[in-house]
């Protein structure tokens, strides 16, 4: 069944569409109805029906781990649940076997989550290099040219949070593999709008929060660590009672870390966050994935062209291969326009005091893009 045929069922899962036009998924997404139902059931269990809900929660966590592994073309043993993208990226920053003089390559358009964990290593003699953008665009050749024999990690967002530029992960992964460089990807602005094949792209490490395009709750994220990278990392910098083998041998204090990625899940899991993410993903992944991505690209094409027709030049690339769910334009009165649209129940972002960022998702429609521009033109 095609995505367009499935779309009405998807639309019905978002009640806010009755009186709001939400185009701000790069900030946070609404919860689909199946996630809301799952959250309510979880709360009822903890309130009365199944207060000691450890066993059903463990079953849901196992299902979610298997589901996400399939989504990424990974193994369940290569996934760990964490609180947020920053915590996830900090695992790589803290536990990689750095030597003085090693280098990390970033760029000057990254969200701070993908910068601060690595800048924090400078006291250990690790150097951080930045690829400068060219008028808010990062050419692939500039990234590759900035790699050095001392570069140990290249970390990059699949889709940049401000400009919406989507990077060629397959080419970057191939180059990193040839240079024996760890390839780290921040997937928070793409996963949910599209899939990432971590094996095909030769990704070593990936982190993503669930509250944006994945349509889960804040405070729930996950990381992927390839089996080969797991073998290279030091023992976890942070451990807890669930980090070890035989965790239920409670009075046997042998610190024997688990031999899979779950050693980074140190203690009590975020039960309600994991439950919501499982419900959201099982529902949303029942729709045609390729059709979903094509629909999102159709929406951003309409946005890009609509802004261009009005004399605005988006900093988002026009090529569909280089964008996904975000279109951003310079706008001198960005804050005022964002607030004026909000007063009409239309939600977008104002960024860096001079950009408007619009980010539709799969349940949005071309009619809503037209409605956005009608309101935009009236300001």
Short mmCIF file of C-alpha atoms in Angstrom, two decimals:
data_model
loop_
_atom_site.label_atom_id
_atom_site.label_comp_id
_atom_site.label_asym_id
_atom_site.label_seq_id
_atom_site.Cartn_x
_atom_site.Cartn_y
_atom_site.Cartn_z
CA UNK A 1 0.00 0.00 0.00
CA UNK A 2 1.37 3.40 -0.96
CA UNK A 3 2.10 6.09 1.60
CA UNK A 4 -0.51 8.39 0.06
CA UNK A 5 -3.13 5.68 0.49
CA UNK A 6 -2.02 5.17 4.10
CA UNK A 7 -1.81 8.90 4.87
CA UNK A 8 -5.39 9.48 6.13
CA UNK A 9 -4.84 6.87 8.85
CA UNK A 10 -1.61 8.65 9.83
CA UNK A 11 -3.33 12.03 9.93
CA UNK A 12 -6.01 10.75 12.31
CA UNK A 13 -3.32 10.05 14.93
CA UNK A 14 -2.64 13.78 15.44
CA UNK A 15 -5.56 15.55 17.09
CA UNK A 16 -3.84 18.93 17.22
CA UNK A 17 -4.32 19.30 13.45
CA UNK A 18 -7.94 20.32 14.13
CA UNK A 19 -6.89 23.77 15.31
CA UNK A 20 -3.09 24.09 14.98
CA UNK A 21 -0.59 24.14 12.13
CA UNK A 22 2.54 22.66 13.63
CA UNK A 23 5.66 22.99 11.45
CA UNK A 24 8.35 22.86 14.11
CA UNK A 25 9.39 19.21 14.26
CA UNK A 26 13.09 20.12 14.24
CA UNK A 27 12.44 21.46 17.75
CA UNK A 28 9.99 18.90 19.13
CA UNK A 29 7.21 16.74 17.73
CA UNK A 30 3.68 16.13 18.93
CA UNK A 31 3.01 12.67 20.25
CA UNK A 32 0.98 10.38 18.00
CA UNK A 33 -2.19 9.00 19.56
CA UNK A 34 -0.80 5.44 20.06
CA UNK A 35 2.01 6.92 22.17
CA UNK A 36 -0.48 8.89 24.27
CA UNK A 37 -2.53 5.72 24.85
CA UNK A 38 0.61 3.81 25.87
CA UNK A 39 1.64 6.57 28.29
CA UNK A 40 -1.81 6.59 29.89
CA UNK A 41 -1.73 2.81 30.28
CA UNK A 42 1.74 2.99 31.82
CA UNK A 43 0.60 5.63 34.29
CA UNK A 44 -2.47 3.57 35.21
CA UNK A 45 -0.27 0.52 35.82
CA UNK A 46 2.08 2.45 38.11
CA UNK A 47 -0.90 4.09 39.80
CA UNK A 48 -2.91 0.95 40.48
CA UNK A 49 -3.05 -2.00 38.08
CA UNK A 50 0.55 -3.23 37.81
CA UNK A 51 2.60 -1.15 40.21
CA UNK A 52 5.59 -3.48 40.16
CA UNK A 53 5.82 -3.42 36.36
CA UNK A 54 9.46 -4.45 35.92
CA UNK A 55 8.83 -7.58 33.84
CA UNK A 56 6.46 -6.03 31.25
CA UNK A 57 8.81 -3.04 31.03
CA UNK A 58 11.77 -5.32 30.29
CA UNK A 59 9.73 -6.98 27.54
CA UNK A 60 8.96 -3.59 25.99
CA UNK A 61 12.60 -2.54 26.19
CA UNK A 62 13.65 -5.73 24.40
CA UNK A 63 11.04 -5.08 21.69
CA UNK A 64 12.20 -1.49 21.25
CA UNK A 65 15.85 -2.52 21.07
CA UNK A 66 15.06 -5.09 18.38
CA UNK A 67 12.83 -2.62 16.52
CA UNK A 68 15.47 0.14 16.43
CA UNK A 69 18.17 -2.35 15.47
CA UNK A 70 16.10 -3.42 12.47
CA UNK A 71 15.44 0.24 11.62
CA UNK A 72 19.19 0.97 11.55
CA UNK A 73 20.28 -2.37 10.06
CA UNK A 74 22.20 -3.06 13.28
CA UNK A 75 22.27 -5.78 15.92
CA UNK A 76 20.38 -5.36 19.22
CA UNK A 77 23.70 -5.83 21.05
CA UNK A 78 24.94 -2.64 19.34
CA UNK A 79 22.26 -0.40 20.89
CA UNK A 80 22.04 1.30 24.27
CA UNK A 81 19.39 3.60 25.71
CA UNK A 82 20.49 6.93 27.18
CA UNK A 83 18.77 10.12 28.30
CA UNK A 84 19.65 12.44 25.43
CA UNK A 85 21.93 12.99 22.46
CA UNK A 86 24.50 14.89 24.54
CA UNK A 87 24.87 12.00 26.96
CA UNK A 88 25.15 9.63 24.04
CA UNK A 89 27.93 11.58 22.32
CA UNK A 90 29.72 11.94 25.64
CA UNK A 91 30.14 8.15 25.72
CA UNK A 92 32.37 8.30 22.66
CA UNK A 93 34.17 11.42 23.88
CA UNK A 94 34.98 9.97 27.31
CA UNK A 95 35.72 6.35 26.47
CA UNK A 96 37.73 6.56 23.25
CA UNK A 97 41.44 5.71 23.81
CA UNK A 98 42.76 9.19 23.12
CA UNK A 99 46.44 10.03 22.90
CA UNK A 100 47.93 13.51 23.18
CA UNK A 101 48.00 15.03 19.70
CA UNK A 102 44.92 13.19 18.44
CA UNK A 103 42.44 15.30 16.49
CA UNK A 104 38.64 15.44 16.10
CA UNK A 105 36.95 17.01 13.08
CA UNK A 106 33.72 18.98 13.54
CA UNK A 107 32.23 21.94 11.65
CA UNK A 108 30.95 25.41 12.46
CA UNK A 109 27.26 24.58 11.94
CA UNK A 110 26.90 21.86 14.57
CA UNK A 111 24.43 21.97 17.44
CA UNK A 112 26.37 22.28 20.74
CA UNK A 113 25.51 18.68 21.69
CA UNK A 114 27.98 17.61 19.02
CA UNK A 115 30.64 20.11 20.08
CA UNK A 116 30.96 20.45 23.84
CA UNK A 117 31.67 16.76 24.66
CA UNK A 118 34.64 16.95 22.29
CA UNK A 119 35.84 20.42 23.30
CA UNK A 120 35.96 19.05 26.83
CA UNK A 121 38.83 16.79 25.73
CA UNK A 122 41.23 19.65 25.02
CA UNK A 123 42.59 19.43 28.57
CA UNK A 124 43.74 15.91 27.65
CA UNK A 125 45.79 17.15 24.70
CA UNK A 126 43.17 16.35 22.07
CA UNK A 127 42.77 18.95 19.33
CA UNK A 128 39.41 19.90 17.83
CA UNK A 129 39.38 21.08 14.22
CA UNK A 130 36.42 22.86 12.62
CA UNK A 131 35.44 22.98 8.97
CA UNK A 132 34.15 26.50 8.27
CA UNK A 133 30.89 26.80 6.39
CA UNK A 134 30.67 28.71 3.13
CA UNK A 135 27.70 31.03 3.56
CA UNK A 136 25.95 28.39 5.68
CA UNK A 137 26.84 25.51 3.35
CA UNK A 138 29.35 22.73 4.04
CA UNK A 139 30.82 21.27 0.84
CA UNK A 140 31.62 17.58 1.05
CA UNK A 141 35.07 18.19 -0.39
CA UNK A 142 35.88 20.68 2.38
CA UNK A 143 35.09 18.09 5.04
CA UNK A 144 37.23 15.43 3.39
CA UNK A 145 40.09 17.89 2.78
CA UNK A 146 40.17 18.79 6.49
CA UNK A 147 40.97 15.23 7.58
CA UNK A 148 44.55 14.65 8.71
CA UNK A 149 46.67 11.61 9.61
CA UNK A 150 46.04 12.54 13.26
CA UNK A 151 42.24 12.70 12.91
CA UNK A 152 40.74 9.94 15.04
CA UNK A 153 37.05 10.93 14.92
CA UNK A 154 34.85 12.71 12.41
CA UNK A 155 31.56 13.71 14.04
CA UNK A 156 28.77 15.30 12.02
CA UNK A 157 25.00 15.72 12.07
CA UNK A 158 23.25 13.86 9.28
CA UNK A 159 20.99 16.92 8.92
CA UNK A 160 22.17 20.24 10.29
CA UNK A 161 19.78 21.75 12.84
CA UNK A 162 19.94 25.32 11.47
CA UNK A 163 20.32 25.01 7.71
CA UNK A 164 18.71 21.62 7.13
CA UNK A 165 21.62 20.49 4.97
CA UNK A 166 21.70 16.70 4.67
CA UNK A 167 25.16 15.15 4.36
CA UNK A 168 26.32 12.25 2.22
CA UNK A 169 26.90 9.66 4.94
CA UNK A 170 27.87 6.89 2.53
CA UNK A 171 30.77 8.87 1.06
CA UNK A 172 31.95 10.17 4.43
CA UNK A 173 31.76 6.67 5.90
CA UNK A 174 33.79 5.23 3.04
CA UNK A 175 36.51 7.85 3.47
CA UNK A 176 36.61 7.35 7.24
CA UNK A 177 36.91 3.59 6.82
CA UNK A 178 39.82 4.06 4.40
CA UNK A 179 41.57 6.41 6.84
CA UNK A 180 40.75 4.31 9.93
CA UNK A 181 38.80 7.24 11.39
CA UNK A 182 35.84 6.66 13.70
CA UNK A 183 32.73 7.95 11.95
CA UNK A 184 30.24 9.45 14.42
CA UNK A 185 26.79 10.68 13.37
CA UNK A 186 24.23 12.78 15.22
CA UNK A 187 20.96 11.46 13.79
CA UNK A 188 18.45 13.49 15.79
CA UNK A 189 17.37 15.70 12.85
CA UNK A 190 16.87 12.87 10.36
CA UNK A 191 15.83 9.59 11.98
CA UNK A 192 12.05 9.39 11.83
CA UNK A 193 11.93 11.40 8.60
CA UNK A 194 14.20 8.89 6.91
CA UNK A 195 16.16 5.77 7.77
CA UNK A 196 19.93 5.40 8.17
CA UNK A 197 21.66 2.13 7.27
CA UNK A 198 24.58 2.18 9.66
CA UNK A 199 26.30 -0.77 7.95
CA UNK A 200 25.99 0.56 4.41
CA UNK A 201 27.24 3.98 5.57
CA UNK A 202 30.03 2.40 7.65
CA UNK A 203 28.99 4.37 10.73
CA UNK A 204 30.83 3.48 13.93
CA UNK A 205 28.77 5.53 16.39
CA UNK A 206 25.36 7.18 16.19
CA UNK A 207 23.31 9.08 18.75
CA UNK A 208 19.73 10.34 18.50
CA UNK A 209 17.12 11.71 20.86
CA UNK A 210 13.56 10.55 20.45
CA UNK A 211 11.64 13.80 20.94
CA UNK A 212 11.95 15.27 17.44
CA UNK A 213 11.31 13.31 14.24
CA UNK A 214 11.05 10.00 16.14
CA UNK A 215 8.00 11.44 17.96
CA UNK A 216 8.75 10.25 21.47
CA UNK A 217 9.19 11.98 24.83
CA UNK A 218 11.98 14.27 25.97
CA UNK A 219 14.65 12.58 28.04
CA UNK A 220 14.80 9.39 25.97
CA UNK A 221 17.50 8.71 23.40
CA UNK A 222 19.63 5.85 22.11
CA UNK A 223 23.11 5.21 20.77
CA UNK A 224 24.50 2.75 18.26
CA UNK A 225 28.05 1.45 18.78
CA UNK A 226 29.42 -0.94 16.19
CA UNK A 227 30.85 -4.17 17.56
CA UNK A 228 34.32 -3.18 16.36
CA UNK A 229 34.13 0.20 18.10
CA UNK A 230 32.94 -1.42 21.34
CA UNK A 231 36.17 -3.41 21.40
CA UNK A 232 38.25 -0.25 21.01
CA UNK A 233 36.67 1.78 23.79
CA UNK A 234 37.88 1.90 27.37
CA UNK A 235 35.71 0.59 30.16
CA UNK A 236 32.77 2.97 30.68
CA UNK A 237 33.61 6.19 32.51
CA UNK A 238 30.28 5.90 34.32
CA UNK A 239 28.98 2.59 35.64
CA UNK A 240 26.03 1.45 37.70
CA UNK A 241 24.49 -1.73 38.96
CA UNK A 242 23.05 -2.67 35.55
CA UNK A 243 26.35 -2.11 33.73
CA UNK A 244 27.75 -5.47 34.75
CA UNK A 245 27.27 -9.10 33.89
CA UNK A 246 25.10 -10.97 36.40
CA UNK A 247 23.60 -7.72 37.67
CA UNK A 248 21.14 -9.57 39.90
CA UNK A 249 23.95 -11.11 41.95
CA UNK A 250 23.48 -8.10 44.18
CA UNK A 251 26.09 -8.86 46.85
CA UNK A 252 28.77 -10.07 44.43
CA UNK A 253 30.66 -6.84 43.80
CA UNK A 254 32.75 -7.93 40.83
CA UNK A 255 32.98 -5.04 38.39
CA UNK A 256 32.68 -7.08 35.19
CA UNK A 257 31.15 -4.78 32.53
CA UNK A 258 28.67 -6.24 30.10
CA UNK A 259 30.17 -7.17 26.75
CA UNK A 260 27.59 -5.37 24.64
CA UNK A 261 26.42 -1.79 24.20
CA UNK A 262 23.94 -2.12 27.07
CA UNK A 263 26.82 -1.65 29.51
CA UNK A 264 26.04 2.07 29.09
CA UNK A 265 22.58 1.57 30.58
CA UNK A 266 23.74 2.05 34.10
CA UNK A 267 20.60 1.93 36.26
CA UNK A 268 16.82 2.40 36.41
CA UNK A 269 15.52 2.90 32.85
CA UNK A 270 13.17 5.68 31.82
CA UNK A 271 10.15 3.41 31.72
CA UNK A 272 7.58 5.89 30.49
CA UNK A 273 9.95 7.32 27.87
CA UNK A 274 10.84 3.91 26.49
CA UNK A 275 7.18 2.88 26.48
CA UNK A 276 6.19 5.99 24.54
CA UNK A 277 9.01 5.60 22.01
CA UNK A 278 8.11 1.97 21.39
CA UNK A 279 4.45 2.81 20.79
CA UNK A 280 5.33 5.72 18.51
CA UNK A 281 7.79 3.74 16.43
CA UNK A 282 5.67 0.63 16.09
CA UNK A 283 2.82 2.79 14.81
CA UNK A 284 4.81 5.14 12.59
CA UNK A 285 6.97 2.43 11.08
CA UNK A 286 3.84 0.65 9.87
CA UNK A 287 3.75 3.22 7.06
CA UNK A 288 5.75 2.98 3.84
CA UNK A 289 9.18 4.34 4.77
CA UNK A 290 10.27 5.43 1.31
CA UNK A 291 6.93 7.07 0.65
CA UNK A 292 7.18 8.88 4.00
CA UNK A 293 10.57 10.38 3.10
CA UNK A 294 9.35 11.36 -0.37
CA UNK A 295 6.33 13.07 1.17
CA UNK A 296 8.51 15.07 3.57
CA UNK A 297 10.71 16.11 0.65
CA UNK A 298 7.64 17.19 -1.33
CA UNK A 299 6.63 19.43 1.57
CA UNK A 300 10.09 21.01 1.84
CA UNK A 301 10.22 21.46 -1.94
CA UNK A 302 6.98 23.44 -1.70
CA UNK A 303 8.44 25.50 1.13
CA UNK A 304 11.72 26.16 -0.70
CA UNK A 305 9.93 27.23 -3.87
CA UNK A 306 7.39 29.29 -1.97
CA UNK A 307 10.06 31.27 -0.17
CA UNK A 308 12.02 31.76 -3.38
CA UNK A 309 8.92 33.10 -5.14
CA UNK A 310 8.61 35.68 -2.37
CA UNK A 311 12.20 36.88 -2.76
CA UNK A 312 13.76 34.87 0.06
CA UNK A 313 16.79 32.68 -0.60
CA UNK A 314 16.83 29.70 1.75
CA UNK A 315 20.15 28.65 3.26
CA UNK A 316 18.81 25.11 2.91
CA UNK A 317 20.12 23.41 -0.25
CA UNK A 318 17.62 23.17 -3.10
CA UNK A 319 18.83 19.68 -4.12
CA UNK A 320 16.55 17.05 -2.49
CA UNK A 321 19.61 14.85 -1.95
CA UNK A 322 20.98 17.58 0.34
CA UNK A 323 17.90 18.37 2.42
CA UNK A 324 15.17 16.54 4.26
CA UNK A 325 12.63 18.07 6.67
CA UNK A 326 13.98 21.57 7.32
CA UNK A 327 13.83 24.76 5.26
CA UNK A 328 15.47 27.88 6.72
CA UNK A 329 15.48 31.43 5.35
CA UNK A 330 17.22 34.63 6.50
CA UNK A 331 14.63 37.08 7.79
CA UNK A 332 15.45 40.38 9.49
CA UNK A 333 12.28 40.30 11.61
CA UNK A 334 12.37 36.59 12.32
CA UNK A 335 11.37 36.79 15.98
CA UNK A 336 8.43 39.10 15.29
CA UNK A 337 7.16 36.93 12.44
CA UNK A 338 7.48 33.76 14.50
CA UNK A 339 5.46 35.31 17.31
CA UNK A 340 2.83 36.69 14.91
CA UNK A 341 2.37 33.24 13.37
CA UNK A 342 2.18 31.68 16.82
CA UNK A 343 -0.70 34.01 17.62
CA UNK A 344 -2.51 32.32 14.71
CA UNK A 345 -1.69 28.83 16.04
CA UNK A 346 1.03 28.32 13.42
CA UNK A 347 4.25 27.02 14.92
CA UNK A 348 7.73 27.42 13.42
CA UNK A 349 11.13 28.44 14.86
CA UNK A 350 13.09 31.68 14.88
CA UNK A 351 16.82 30.87 15.11
CA UNK A 352 19.92 32.96 15.77
CA UNK A 353 17.73 36.10 15.80
CA UNK A 354 17.75 36.22 11.97
CA UNK A 355 16.44 32.98 10.53
CA UNK A 356 13.02 31.41 10.18
CA UNK A 357 13.08 27.60 10.25
CA UNK A 358 10.10 25.58 9.04
CA UNK A 359 10.08 21.80 9.52
CA UNK A 360 7.06 19.72 8.44
CA UNK A 361 6.65 16.01 9.09
CA UNK A 362 4.96 13.12 7.33
CA UNK A 363 1.43 13.79 8.62
CA UNK A 364 1.52 17.39 7.32
CA UNK A 365 0.03 18.23 3.92
CA UNK A 366 0.69 20.45 0.92
CA UNK A 367 -2.55 22.26 1.80
CA UNK A 368 -0.99 23.17 5.14
CA UNK A 369 2.08 24.56 3.39
CA UNK A 370 -0.26 26.75 1.32
CA UNK A 371 -2.03 27.82 4.54
CA UNK A 372 1.33 28.71 6.08
CA UNK A 373 2.21 30.97 3.16
CA UNK A 374 -1.22 32.62 3.24
CA UNK A 375 -0.61 33.55 6.88
CA UNK A 376 3.01 34.51 6.16
CA UNK A 377 1.95 36.84 3.36
CA UNK A 378 -0.60 38.55 5.60
CA UNK A 379 1.98 39.64 8.18
#
